[in-house]
Amino acid sequence: MKFATKQIHAGQHPEETTGAVITPIFQTSTYSNEKLGETKGFDYGRTINPTRSALEANLAALENGKYGFCFSSGMAAVQTVINLFKPGDHIICTNNVYGGTYRLYEQVMRDFGMEFSYIDTSDNNALKNAVKENTKFIYVETPTNPMLNITDLKFLAELSRDKKIVSCVDNTFMSPYFQNPLDFGVDIVLHSTTKYINGHSDVIGGCLVTSDEKIAERIKFLQNSIGSVPSPFDCWLVLRSTKTLAQRMKAHNENAVNICKALSKNKQIEKLYYPGLETHPQYELAKSQMSGFGGIISLDVGSYEKAVDFCNALKIFQIAESLGGVESLVCHPVSMTHGSVPVDLRNEFGLTVGLVRLSVGIEDIDDLLADIDNALKSLN
Ligand SMILES: *Cc1c(COP(=O)(O)O)cnc(C)c1O
């Protein structure tokens, strides 16, 4: 089955009593036993919920995986995946990883005796050289935020398999429509469903997908033990959203490509970052492992003052954290999402004070281009 068919049908069955086409919101915390000890496979709402199960099956299918698990946030999914490991384990992580992940690893999990190395995973040699005797896990984000660096998925999967290391890719930026890390041999895929998968900026959620039975069994155990599960209503909202994921991603991608075309001719932009640009240092790698380039563009307007003025002058692009919704957003990472990243580390990634990140929505392209054009003209 092709993606646009799976997004609508995978994990979905007409409801048994009425034939309702849409999976209902099973807003219940518990289930009645017909006789003592005789359940219909449902015992307690944290452990299992039919609305959640439908979403989990849907997301697993979209990532070409066997098992899906949903969580109350992307961070709850990150917490659950790191709980697969133990004190003394060494973990390799992309240096320019999502700030919340870095905070969880450094300010919470380090206190539990885990050892973390932050590596430029887009550099195969650096990744390989970071592996130690006790390395048990490699956690990669590709493309990264906001620099849009790409890690080689095939290399990651082969290295992990060779060294018996579990690999996980945070695939939030690409969504399952443009990139499927499991197809390359990666063990686990993670999403903040808050972003493209839900896409309507009205739910916080996360998921993990794997095809490895042992890993799946342990994640299921952790999901129930830790208990950071999403509400049935949130699952229903995300399930409604996945039905249009292909169409939304195509529209995000098309708008972003068109905006890049216009911006690459503009002399006010000092640097433009987008994996779909032939000038992106990893354009060929991006093309080989992604079927599209997504809706995130970063641009450097040259100074802090210009970046602030540019954000303030935009009218359709709203100044907000987050990304992946149908509406266009703009963010100044240094003052917003990446405020807590030390200056040295920021400079190492090339994250300058003049850098602005656009999450390109699916509005009409003419309006978006005019909005950006007006904002740039106002800078002089
Ligand atoms: C937002 C985000 C997360 C965290 O997800 P929440 O749903 O906000 O908890 C993790 N990784 C990436 C890449 C993100 O963009």
mmCIF file of C-alpha atoms and ligand atoms in Angstrom:
data_model
loop_
_atom_site.group_PDB
_atom_site.id
_atom_site.type_symbol
_atom_site.label_atom_id
_atom_site.label_comp_id
_atom_site.label_asym_id
_atom_site.label_seq_id
_atom_site.Cartn_x
_atom_site.Cartn_y
_atom_site.Cartn_z
ATOM 1 C CA MET A 1 0.000 0.000 0.000
ATOM 2 C CA LYS A 2 1.263 3.486 -0.841
ATOM 3 C CA PHE A 3 1.707 6.211 1.778
ATOM 4 C CA ALA A 4 -1.407 8.285 1.012
ATOM 5 C CA THR A 5 -3.583 5.147 1.319
ATOM 6 C CA LYS A 6 -1.852 3.933 4.485
ATOM 7 C CA GLN A 7 -2.194 7.320 6.184
ATOM 8 C CA ILE A 8 -5.983 6.994 5.914
ATOM 9 C CA HIS A 9 -6.497 3.260 6.441
ATOM 10 C CA ALA A 10 -3.630 1.701 8.440
ATOM 11 C CA GLY A 11 -4.786 0.690 11.905
ATOM 12 C CA GLN A 12 -8.346 1.868 11.167
ATOM 13 C CA HIS A 13 -11.378 -0.415 11.201
ATOM 14 C CA PRO A 14 -15.091 0.405 11.253
ATOM 15 C CA GLU A 15 -16.192 0.445 14.896
ATOM 16 C CA GLU A 16 -17.759 -2.890 15.895
ATOM 17 C CA THR A 17 -21.099 -1.815 17.397
ATOM 18 C CA THR A 18 -22.180 0.869 14.923
ATOM 19 C CA GLY A 19 -19.851 0.648 11.962
ATOM 20 C CA ALA A 20 -18.663 4.214 12.602
ATOM 21 C CA VAL A 21 -16.013 4.908 9.960
ATOM 22 C CA ILE A 22 -13.918 7.008 12.322
ATOM 23 C CA THR A 23 -12.259 5.412 15.348
ATOM 24 C CA PRO A 24 -14.190 6.764 18.373
ATOM 25 C CA ILE A 25 -12.617 8.535 21.341
ATOM 26 C CA PHE A 26 -12.672 5.787 23.968
ATOM 27 C CA GLN A 27 -12.703 8.177 26.903
ATOM 28 C CA THR A 28 -12.523 5.562 29.642
ATOM 29 C CA SER A 29 -10.019 4.761 32.381
ATOM 30 C CA THR A 30 -11.064 1.153 32.889
ATOM 31 C CA TYR A 31 -12.975 -1.798 31.347
ATOM 32 C CA SER A 32 -15.521 -4.137 32.881
ATOM 33 C CA ASN A 33 -14.743 -7.860 33.298
ATOM 34 C CA GLU A 34 -17.589 -10.080 32.101
ATOM 35 C CA LYS A 35 -16.598 -12.555 34.752
ATOM 36 C CA LEU A 36 -13.756 -12.284 37.247
ATOM 37 C CA GLY A 37 -10.526 -12.460 35.249
ATOM 38 C CA GLU A 38 -12.307 -12.479 31.860
ATOM 39 C CA THR A 39 -11.476 -9.321 29.926
ATOM 40 C CA LYS A 40 -11.793 -8.508 26.232
ATOM 41 C CA GLY A 41 -8.080 -7.789 26.154
ATOM 42 C CA PHE A 42 -8.545 -4.410 27.821
ATOM 43 C CA ASP A 43 -7.841 -3.970 31.515
ATOM 44 C CA TYR A 44 -6.747 -0.414 32.338
ATOM 45 C CA GLY A 45 -6.525 2.844 30.379
ATOM 46 C CA ARG A 46 -2.839 3.532 30.968
ATOM 47 C CA THR A 47 -1.941 0.073 29.704
ATOM 48 C CA ILE A 48 -4.207 0.004 26.671
ATOM 49 C CA ASN A 49 -6.758 2.236 24.966
ATOM 50 C CA PRO A 50 -8.411 1.502 21.594
ATOM 51 C CA THR A 51 -8.043 5.079 20.258
ATOM 52 C CA ARG A 52 -4.364 5.022 21.163
ATOM 53 C CA SER A 53 -3.897 1.540 19.678
ATOM 54 C CA ALA A 54 -5.400 2.748 16.381
ATOM 55 C CA LEU A 55 -2.949 5.671 16.283
ATOM 56 C CA GLU A 56 -0.007 3.459 17.249
ATOM 57 C CA ALA A 57 -0.784 1.024 14.418
ATOM 58 C CA ASN A 58 -1.203 3.934 11.998
ATOM 59 C CA LEU A 59 2.147 5.548 12.891
ATOM 60 C CA ALA A 60 3.970 2.198 12.832
ATOM 61 C CA ALA A 61 2.674 1.623 9.283
ATOM 62 C CA LEU A 62 3.700 5.119 8.143
ATOM 63 C CA GLU A 63 7.279 4.494 9.355
ATOM 64 C CA ASN A 64 7.345 1.006 7.776
ATOM 65 C CA GLY A 65 7.702 -0.437 11.283
ATOM 66 C CA LYS A 66 5.956 -3.239 13.128
ATOM 67 C CA TYR A 67 5.342 -1.638 16.518
ATOM 68 C CA GLY A 68 4.261 1.887 17.445
ATOM 69 C CA PHE A 69 3.991 3.524 20.879
ATOM 70 C CA CYS A 70 2.498 6.886 21.691
ATOM 71 C CA PHE A 71 3.398 9.276 24.494
ATOM 72 C CA SER A 72 2.087 12.470 26.060
ATOM 73 C CA SER A 73 4.896 14.529 24.462
ATOM 74 C CA GLY A 74 7.948 14.178 22.291
ATOM 75 C CA MET A 75 10.044 14.529 25.446
ATOM 76 C CA ALA A 76 8.130 11.665 27.104
ATOM 77 C CA ALA A 77 9.150 9.532 24.115
ATOM 78 C CA VAL A 78 12.803 10.658 24.554
ATOM 79 C CA GLN A 79 12.627 9.831 28.278
ATOM 80 C CA THR A 80 11.206 6.386 27.544
ATOM 81 C CA VAL A 81 13.829 5.544 24.928
ATOM 82 C CA ILE A 82 16.717 6.599 27.207
ATOM 83 C CA ASN A 83 15.269 4.363 29.927
ATOM 84 C CA LEU A 84 16.194 1.384 27.746
ATOM 85 C CA PHE A 85 19.736 2.025 29.087
ATOM 86 C CA LYS A 86 21.473 1.775 32.439
ATOM 87 C CA PRO A 87 24.067 3.491 34.628
ATOM 88 C CA GLY A 88 27.528 3.040 33.119
ATOM 89 C CA ASP A 89 26.223 2.986 29.548
ATOM 90 C CA HIS A 90 27.797 5.418 27.108
ATOM 91 C CA ILE A 91 25.493 7.255 24.721
ATOM 92 C CA ILE A 92 26.476 9.152 21.567
ATOM 93 C CA CYS A 93 24.200 12.021 20.614
ATOM 94 C CA THR A 94 24.139 14.564 17.761
ATOM 95 C CA ASN A 95 25.781 17.756 19.081
ATOM 96 C CA ASN A 96 23.147 20.100 17.620
ATOM 97 C CA VAL A 97 20.273 18.041 19.113
ATOM 98 C CA TYR A 98 16.868 19.417 20.174
ATOM 99 C CA GLY A 99 17.419 21.579 23.282
ATOM 100 C CA GLY A 100 14.939 19.645 25.413
ATOM 101 C CA THR A 101 16.735 16.386 24.667
ATOM 102 C CA TYR A 102 20.098 17.940 25.625
ATOM 103 C CA ARG A 103 18.563 19.248 28.870
ATOM 104 C CA LEU A 104 17.073 15.856 29.760
ATOM 105 C CA TYR A 105 20.350 14.043 29.063
ATOM 106 C CA GLU A 106 22.619 16.580 30.785
ATOM 107 C CA GLN A 107 20.503 17.782 33.701
ATOM 108 C CA VAL A 108 18.533 14.658 34.519
ATOM 109 C CA MET A 109 19.963 11.418 33.122
ATOM 110 C CA ARG A 110 23.628 12.246 33.795
ATOM 111 C CA ASP A 111 22.764 12.177 37.503
ATOM 112 C CA PHE A 112 21.680 8.555 37.017
ATOM 113 C CA GLY A 113 25.181 7.551 35.905
ATOM 114 C CA MET A 114 24.808 7.646 32.133
ATOM 115 C CA GLU A 115 27.663 9.005 30.063
ATOM 116 C CA PHE A 116 26.966 11.219 27.039
ATOM 117 C CA SER A 117 29.175 12.383 24.145
ATOM 118 C CA TYR A 118 27.898 15.087 21.791
ATOM 119 C CA ILE A 119 29.322 14.553 18.329
ATOM 120 C CA ASP A 120 28.869 16.051 14.881
ATOM 121 C CA THR A 121 27.129 12.902 13.619
ATOM 122 C CA SER A 122 27.047 14.330 10.090
ATOM 123 C CA ASP A 123 30.793 13.494 10.071
ATOM 124 C CA ASN A 124 31.071 9.699 9.637
ATOM 125 C CA ASN A 125 34.617 9.577 11.018
ATOM 126 C CA ALA A 126 33.740 11.609 14.093
ATOM 127 C CA LEU A 127 30.812 9.276 14.725
ATOM 128 C CA LYS A 128 32.896 6.145 14.303
ATOM 129 C CA ASN A 129 35.703 7.484 16.503
ATOM 130 C CA ALA A 130 33.291 8.328 19.306
ATOM 131 C CA VAL A 131 32.344 4.677 19.851
ATOM 132 C CA LYS A 132 33.735 3.248 23.110
ATOM 133 C CA GLU A 133 33.622 -0.173 24.788
ATOM 134 C CA ASN A 134 30.556 0.779 26.774
ATOM 135 C CA THR A 135 28.691 2.594 23.967
ATOM 136 C CA LYS A 136 25.162 1.211 23.955
ATOM 137 C CA PHE A 137 23.126 3.829 22.119
ATOM 138 C CA ILE A 138 23.469 6.339 19.283
ATOM 139 C CA TYR A 139 20.816 9.049 19.199
ATOM 140 C CA VAL A 140 20.699 11.115 16.017
ATOM 141 C CA GLU A 141 18.653 14.012 14.790
ATOM 142 C CA THR A 142 18.686 14.555 11.016
ATOM 143 C CA PRO A 143 18.271 17.167 9.680
ATOM 144 C CA THR A 144 19.247 19.195 12.733
ATOM 145 C CA ASN A 145 17.577 22.298 14.036
ATOM 146 C CA PRO A 146 18.232 25.018 12.935
ATOM 147 C CA MET A 147 21.409 24.257 10.918
ATOM 148 C CA LEU A 148 19.844 21.433 8.875
ATOM 149 C CA ASN A 149 22.903 19.167 8.922
ATOM 150 C CA ILE A 150 22.343 15.636 7.643
ATOM 151 C CA THR A 151 23.566 12.373 9.179
ATOM 152 C CA ASP A 152 24.163 9.414 6.847
ATOM 153 C CA LEU A 153 21.471 6.900 7.893
ATOM 154 C CA LYS A 154 23.032 3.938 6.105
ATOM 155 C CA PHE A 155 26.389 4.558 7.780
ATOM 156 C CA LEU A 156 24.710 4.985 11.166
ATOM 157 C CA ALA A 157 22.797 1.709 10.802
ATOM 158 C CA GLU A 158 25.855 -0.266 9.622
ATOM 159 C CA LEU A 159 28.113 1.090 12.368
ATOM 160 C CA SER A 160 25.466 0.333 15.009
ATOM 161 C CA ARG A 161 24.909 -3.185 13.725
ATOM 162 C CA ASP A 162 28.681 -3.886 13.632
ATOM 163 C CA LYS A 163 29.221 -2.702 17.187
ATOM 164 C CA LYS A 164 25.929 -4.066 18.601
ATOM 165 C CA ILE A 165 24.734 -0.587 19.477
ATOM 166 C CA VAL A 166 21.061 0.432 19.424
ATOM 167 C CA SER A 167 20.380 3.360 17.054
ATOM 168 C CA CYS A 168 17.544 5.867 17.197
ATOM 169 C CA VAL A 169 16.663 8.717 14.839
ATOM 170 C CA ASP A 170 14.539 11.693 15.830
ATOM 171 C CA ASN A 171 12.636 12.032 12.548
ATOM 172 C CA THR A 172 10.450 14.964 13.617
ATOM 173 C CA PHE A 173 11.732 17.391 10.972
ATOM 174 C CA MET A 174 11.104 15.134 7.975
ATOM 175 C CA SER A 175 7.947 13.305 9.123
ATOM 176 C CA PRO A 176 7.438 9.729 7.908
ATOM 177 C CA TYR A 177 6.437 11.104 4.524
ATOM 178 C CA PHE A 178 9.928 12.279 3.523
ATOM 179 C CA GLN A 179 12.231 9.963 5.490
ATOM 180 C CA ASN A 180 11.939 6.438 6.918
ATOM 181 C CA PRO A 181 15.063 5.623 8.980
ATOM 182 C CA LEU A 182 13.922 2.019 9.685
ATOM 183 C CA ASP A 183 14.282 1.288 5.942
ATOM 184 C CA PHE A 184 18.022 1.984 6.316
ATOM 185 C CA GLY A 185 18.365 -0.425 9.252
ATOM 186 C CA VAL A 186 18.014 2.075 12.097
ATOM 187 C CA ASP A 187 16.444 0.380 15.177
ATOM 188 C CA ILE A 188 14.076 3.032 16.533
ATOM 189 C CA VAL A 189 12.370 6.124 15.122
ATOM 190 C CA LEU A 190 11.166 8.913 17.382
ATOM 191 C CA HIS A 191 8.785 11.775 16.615
ATOM 192 C CA SER A 192 7.466 14.758 18.401
ATOM 193 C CA THR A 193 3.974 14.314 16.903
ATOM 194 C CA THR A 194 3.383 17.884 18.102
ATOM 195 C CA LYS A 195 5.071 19.018 14.868
ATOM 196 C CA TYR A 196 4.341 17.772 11.323
ATOM 197 C CA ILE A 197 2.490 14.571 12.245
ATOM 198 C CA ASN A 198 -0.265 16.459 14.051
ATOM 199 C CA GLY A 199 0.426 19.573 12.009
ATOM 200 C CA HIS A 200 -2.372 21.761 13.377
ATOM 201 C CA SER A 201 -0.587 23.186 16.446
ATOM 202 C CA ASP A 202 -3.218 21.902 18.871
ATOM 203 C CA VAL A 203 -1.677 18.770 20.440
ATOM 204 C CA ILE A 204 1.518 17.927 22.352
ATOM 205 C CA GLY A 205 2.528 14.317 21.673
ATOM 206 C CA GLY A 206 5.288 11.872 20.820
ATOM 207 C CA CYS A 207 5.844 8.396 19.453
ATOM 208 C CA LEU A 208 8.394 5.618 19.044
ATOM 209 C CA VAL A 209 8.369 3.077 16.215
ATOM 210 C CA THR A 210 10.501 -0.063 15.853
ATOM 211 C CA SER A 211 10.452 -3.417 14.074
ATOM 212 C CA ASP A 212 12.647 -5.122 16.692
ATOM 213 C CA GLU A 213 10.486 -7.387 18.835
ATOM 214 C CA LYS A 214 12.762 -7.299 21.902
ATOM 215 C CA ILE A 215 13.054 -3.514 21.867
ATOM 216 C CA ALA A 216 9.292 -3.239 21.339
ATOM 217 C CA GLU A 217 8.579 -5.477 24.317
ATOM 218 C CA ARG A 218 10.764 -3.339 26.567
ATOM 219 C CA ILE A 219 9.271 -0.058 25.260
ATOM 220 C CA LYS A 220 5.767 -1.424 25.914
ATOM 221 C CA PHE A 221 6.849 -2.299 29.469
ATOM 222 C CA LEU A 222 8.365 1.166 29.983
ATOM 223 C CA GLN A 223 5.347 2.939 28.469
ATOM 224 C CA ASN A 224 3.123 1.240 31.027
ATOM 225 C CA SER A 225 5.607 1.551 33.901
ATOM 226 C CA ILE A 226 6.462 5.229 33.403
ATOM 227 C CA GLY A 227 2.915 6.066 32.357
ATOM 228 C CA SER A 228 3.419 9.189 30.221
ATOM 229 C CA VAL A 229 0.645 8.183 27.825
ATOM 230 C CA PRO A 230 -1.446 10.552 25.689
ATOM 231 C CA SER A 231 -5.159 11.150 26.276
ATOM 232 C CA PRO A 232 -7.679 9.372 24.016
ATOM 233 C CA PHE A 233 -8.815 12.768 22.683
ATOM 234 C CA ASP A 234 -5.253 13.778 21.738
ATOM 235 C CA CYS A 235 -4.795 10.410 19.996
ATOM 236 C CA TRP A 236 -7.992 11.034 18.041
ATOM 237 C CA LEU A 237 -6.799 14.487 16.971
ATOM 238 C CA VAL A 238 -3.456 13.130 15.785
ATOM 239 C CA LEU A 239 -5.231 10.285 13.975
ATOM 240 C CA ARG A 240 -7.365 12.859 12.165
ATOM 241 C CA SER A 241 -4.170 14.704 11.193
ATOM 242 C CA THR A 242 -2.221 11.768 9.812
ATOM 243 C CA LYS A 243 -4.982 11.370 7.185
ATOM 244 C CA THR A 244 -3.624 14.466 5.388
ATOM 245 C CA LEU A 245 0.101 14.099 6.159
ATOM 246 C CA ALA A 246 1.199 13.428 2.553
ATOM 247 C CA GLN A 247 -0.781 16.375 1.195
ATOM 248 C CA ARG A 248 0.466 18.727 3.909
ATOM 249 C CA MET A 249 4.112 17.673 3.542
ATOM 250 C CA LYS A 250 3.993 18.167 -0.235
ATOM 251 C CA ALA A 251 2.588 21.663 0.294
ATOM 252 C CA HIS A 252 5.173 22.558 2.988
ATOM 253 C CA ASN A 253 7.959 21.320 0.733
ATOM 254 C CA GLU A 254 6.722 23.113 -2.379
ATOM 255 C CA ASN A 255 6.343 26.427 -0.545
ATOM 256 C CA ALA A 256 9.772 26.075 1.087
ATOM 257 C CA VAL A 257 11.463 25.302 -2.252
ATOM 258 C CA ASN A 258 9.832 28.365 -3.815
ATOM 259 C CA ILE A 259 10.823 30.618 -0.926
ATOM 260 C CA CYS A 260 14.430 29.344 -1.186
ATOM 261 C CA LYS A 261 14.468 30.111 -4.904
ATOM 262 C CA ALA A 262 13.438 33.697 -4.188
ATOM 263 C CA LEU A 263 15.789 34.113 -1.211
ATOM 264 C CA SER A 264 18.858 32.701 -2.936
ATOM 265 C CA LYS A 265 18.788 35.702 -5.306
ATOM 266 C CA ASN A 266 18.429 38.216 -2.471
ATOM 267 C CA LYS A 267 21.664 40.005 -1.504
ATOM 268 C CA GLN A 268 20.344 40.831 1.983
ATOM 269 C CA ILE A 269 20.594 37.165 2.931
ATOM 270 C CA GLU A 270 24.150 36.323 3.976
ATOM 271 C CA LYS A 271 23.524 32.599 4.280
ATOM 272 C CA LEU A 272 20.677 30.300 3.423
ATOM 273 C CA TYR A 273 20.299 26.810 4.869
ATOM 274 C CA TYR A 274 17.965 24.261 3.259
ATOM 275 C CA PRO A 275 18.799 20.636 2.382
ATOM 276 C CA GLY A 276 17.092 21.052 -0.992
ATOM 277 C CA LEU A 277 19.562 23.707 -2.157
ATOM 278 C CA GLU A 278 22.296 22.445 -4.447
ATOM 279 C CA THR A 279 24.666 24.621 -2.411
ATOM 280 C CA HIS A 280 23.881 22.643 0.784
ATOM 281 C CA PRO A 281 27.115 20.733 1.537
ATOM 282 C CA GLN A 282 25.144 17.501 1.895
ATOM 283 C CA TYR A 283 22.661 17.967 -0.933
ATOM 284 C CA GLU A 284 23.536 14.612 -2.560
ATOM 285 C CA LEU A 285 23.217 12.720 0.738
ATOM 286 C CA ALA A 286 19.924 14.487 1.450
ATOM 287 C CA LYS A 287 18.572 13.452 -1.963
ATOM 288 C CA SER A 288 19.663 9.865 -1.400
ATOM 289 C CA GLN A 289 17.885 9.351 1.929
ATOM 290 C CA MET A 290 14.990 11.826 1.888
ATOM 291 C CA SER A 291 12.203 11.974 -0.702
ATOM 292 C CA GLY A 292 11.655 15.686 -0.040
ATOM 293 C CA PHE A 293 13.367 18.446 1.907
ATOM 294 C CA GLY A 294 10.666 19.617 4.287
ATOM 295 C CA GLY A 295 9.399 23.018 5.306
ATOM 296 C CA ILE A 296 12.173 24.410 7.512
ATOM 297 C CA ILE A 297 14.503 27.110 6.170
ATOM 298 C CA SER A 298 17.184 28.963 8.133
ATOM 299 C CA LEU A 299 18.596 32.258 6.917
ATOM 300 C CA ASP A 300 21.211 34.654 8.183
ATOM 301 C CA VAL A 301 20.365 38.325 7.724
ATOM 302 C CA GLY A 302 23.751 39.498 9.027
ATOM 303 C CA SER A 303 23.134 40.956 12.482
ATOM 304 C CA TYR A 304 21.091 40.634 15.638
ATOM 305 C CA GLU A 305 19.278 43.951 14.954
ATOM 306 C CA LYS A 306 18.318 42.927 11.423
ATOM 307 C CA ALA A 307 17.112 39.517 12.618
ATOM 308 C CA VAL A 308 14.877 41.142 15.240
ATOM 309 C CA ASP A 309 13.541 43.724 12.766
ATOM 310 C CA PHE A 310 12.891 41.025 10.160
ATOM 311 C CA CYS A 311 10.880 38.888 12.625
ATOM 312 C CA ASN A 312 8.881 41.921 13.780
ATOM 313 C CA ALA A 313 8.150 43.075 10.214
ATOM 314 C CA LEU A 314 6.646 39.767 9.075
ATOM 315 C CA LYS A 315 2.838 39.753 9.151
ATOM 316 C CA ILE A 316 1.740 36.246 8.084
ATOM 317 C CA PHE A 317 4.690 34.430 9.688
ATOM 318 C CA GLN A 318 3.936 34.573 13.413
ATOM 319 C CA ILE A 319 6.772 34.777 15.935
ATOM 320 C CA ALA A 320 6.508 31.524 17.861
ATOM 321 C CA GLU A 321 8.411 28.463 19.038
ATOM 322 C CA SER A 322 7.527 25.099 17.504
ATOM 323 C CA LEU A 323 7.203 24.172 13.846
ATOM 324 C CA GLY A 324 5.416 21.884 11.446
ATOM 325 C CA GLY A 325 1.934 23.403 11.656
ATOM 326 C CA VAL A 326 -0.162 24.501 8.670
ATOM 327 C CA GLU A 327 0.511 28.142 9.624
ATOM 328 C CA SER A 328 3.858 29.778 8.901
ATOM 329 C CA LEU A 329 6.030 30.635 11.901
ATOM 330 C CA VAL A 330 9.281 32.494 12.369
ATOM 331 C CA CYS A 331 11.719 32.014 15.224
ATOM 332 C CA HIS A 332 14.977 33.684 16.266
ATOM 333 C CA PRO A 333 16.772 30.655 17.745
ATOM 334 C CA VAL A 334 19.386 32.568 19.777
ATOM 335 C CA SER A 335 16.699 34.508 21.679
ATOM 336 C CA MET A 336 14.087 31.735 21.725
ATOM 337 C CA THR A 337 14.648 27.980 21.285
ATOM 338 C CA HIS A 338 18.449 27.975 21.673
ATOM 339 C CA GLY A 339 18.849 30.639 24.380
ATOM 340 C CA SER A 340 20.378 28.147 26.802
ATOM 341 C CA VAL A 341 23.017 26.819 24.375
ATOM 342 C CA PRO A 342 26.465 28.167 25.443
ATOM 343 C CA VAL A 343 27.924 30.746 23.016
ATOM 344 C CA ASP A 344 30.973 28.581 22.188
ATOM 345 C CA LEU A 345 28.807 25.644 21.238
ATOM 346 C CA ARG A 346 26.520 27.919 19.181
ATOM 347 C CA ASN A 347 29.486 29.264 17.258
ATOM 348 C CA GLU A 348 30.671 25.707 16.643
ATOM 349 C CA PHE A 349 27.411 24.930 14.797
ATOM 350 C CA GLY A 350 27.371 28.291 12.982
ATOM 351 C CA LEU A 351 24.302 29.385 14.933
ATOM 352 C CA THR A 352 24.793 33.154 14.731
ATOM 353 C CA VAL A 353 22.787 36.026 16.204
ATOM 354 C CA GLY A 354 21.616 36.955 12.684
ATOM 355 C CA LEU A 355 20.047 33.543 12.076
ATOM 356 C CA VAL A 356 16.289 33.298 11.635
ATOM 357 C CA ARG A 357 14.346 30.045 11.201
ATOM 358 C CA LEU A 358 11.199 29.815 9.132
ATOM 359 C CA SER A 359 8.665 27.022 9.514
ATOM 360 C CA VAL A 360 6.947 27.417 6.167
ATOM 361 C CA GLY A 361 3.228 26.703 6.339
ATOM 362 C CA ILE A 362 0.800 25.748 3.601
ATOM 363 C CA GLU A 363 -0.695 29.190 2.912
ATOM 364 C CA ASP A 364 -0.719 30.581 -0.640
ATOM 365 C CA ILE A 365 2.863 30.992 -1.847
ATOM 366 C CA ASP A 366 2.252 34.473 -3.298
ATOM 367 C CA ASP A 367 1.208 35.792 0.106
ATOM 368 C CA LEU A 368 4.208 34.197 1.841
ATOM 369 C CA LEU A 369 6.655 35.572 -0.741
ATOM 370 C CA ALA A 370 5.149 39.054 -0.470
ATOM 371 C CA ASP A 371 5.339 38.917 3.335
ATOM 372 C CA ILE A 372 9.044 37.985 3.278
ATOM 373 C CA ASP A 373 9.804 40.512 0.550
ATOM 374 C CA ASN A 374 8.163 43.344 2.500
ATOM 375 C CA ALA A 375 9.952 42.406 5.697
ATOM 376 C CA LEU A 376 13.349 42.338 3.942
ATOM 377 C CA LYS A 377 12.698 45.679 2.214
ATOM 378 C CA SER A 378 11.931 47.249 5.592
ATOM 379 C CA LEU A 379 15.429 46.415 6.861
ATOM 380 C CA ASN A 380 17.215 49.185 4.991
HETATM 381 C C1 LIG B 1 9.665 19.559 19.614
HETATM 382 C C2 LIG B 1 10.711 18.559 19.450
HETATM 383 C C3 LIG B 1 10.932 17.567 20.423
HETATM 384 C C4 LIG B 1 10.167 17.520 21.731
HETATM 385 O O1 LIG B 1 8.813 17.306 21.535
HETATM 386 P P1 LIG B 1 7.641 17.868 22.487
HETATM 387 O O2 LIG B 1 6.425 17.333 21.831
HETATM 388 O O3 LIG B 1 7.738 19.365 22.479
HETATM 389 O O4 LIG B 1 7.873 17.304 23.844
HETATM 390 C C5 LIG B 1 11.914 16.617 20.172
HETATM 391 N N1 LIG B 1 12.645 16.647 19.029
HETATM 392 C C6 LIG B 1 12.457 17.591 18.090
HETATM 393 C C7 LIG B 1 13.301 17.566 16.858
HETATM 394 C C8 LIG B 1 11.502 18.579 18.261
HETATM 395 O O5 LIG B 1 11.340 19.518 17.323
#
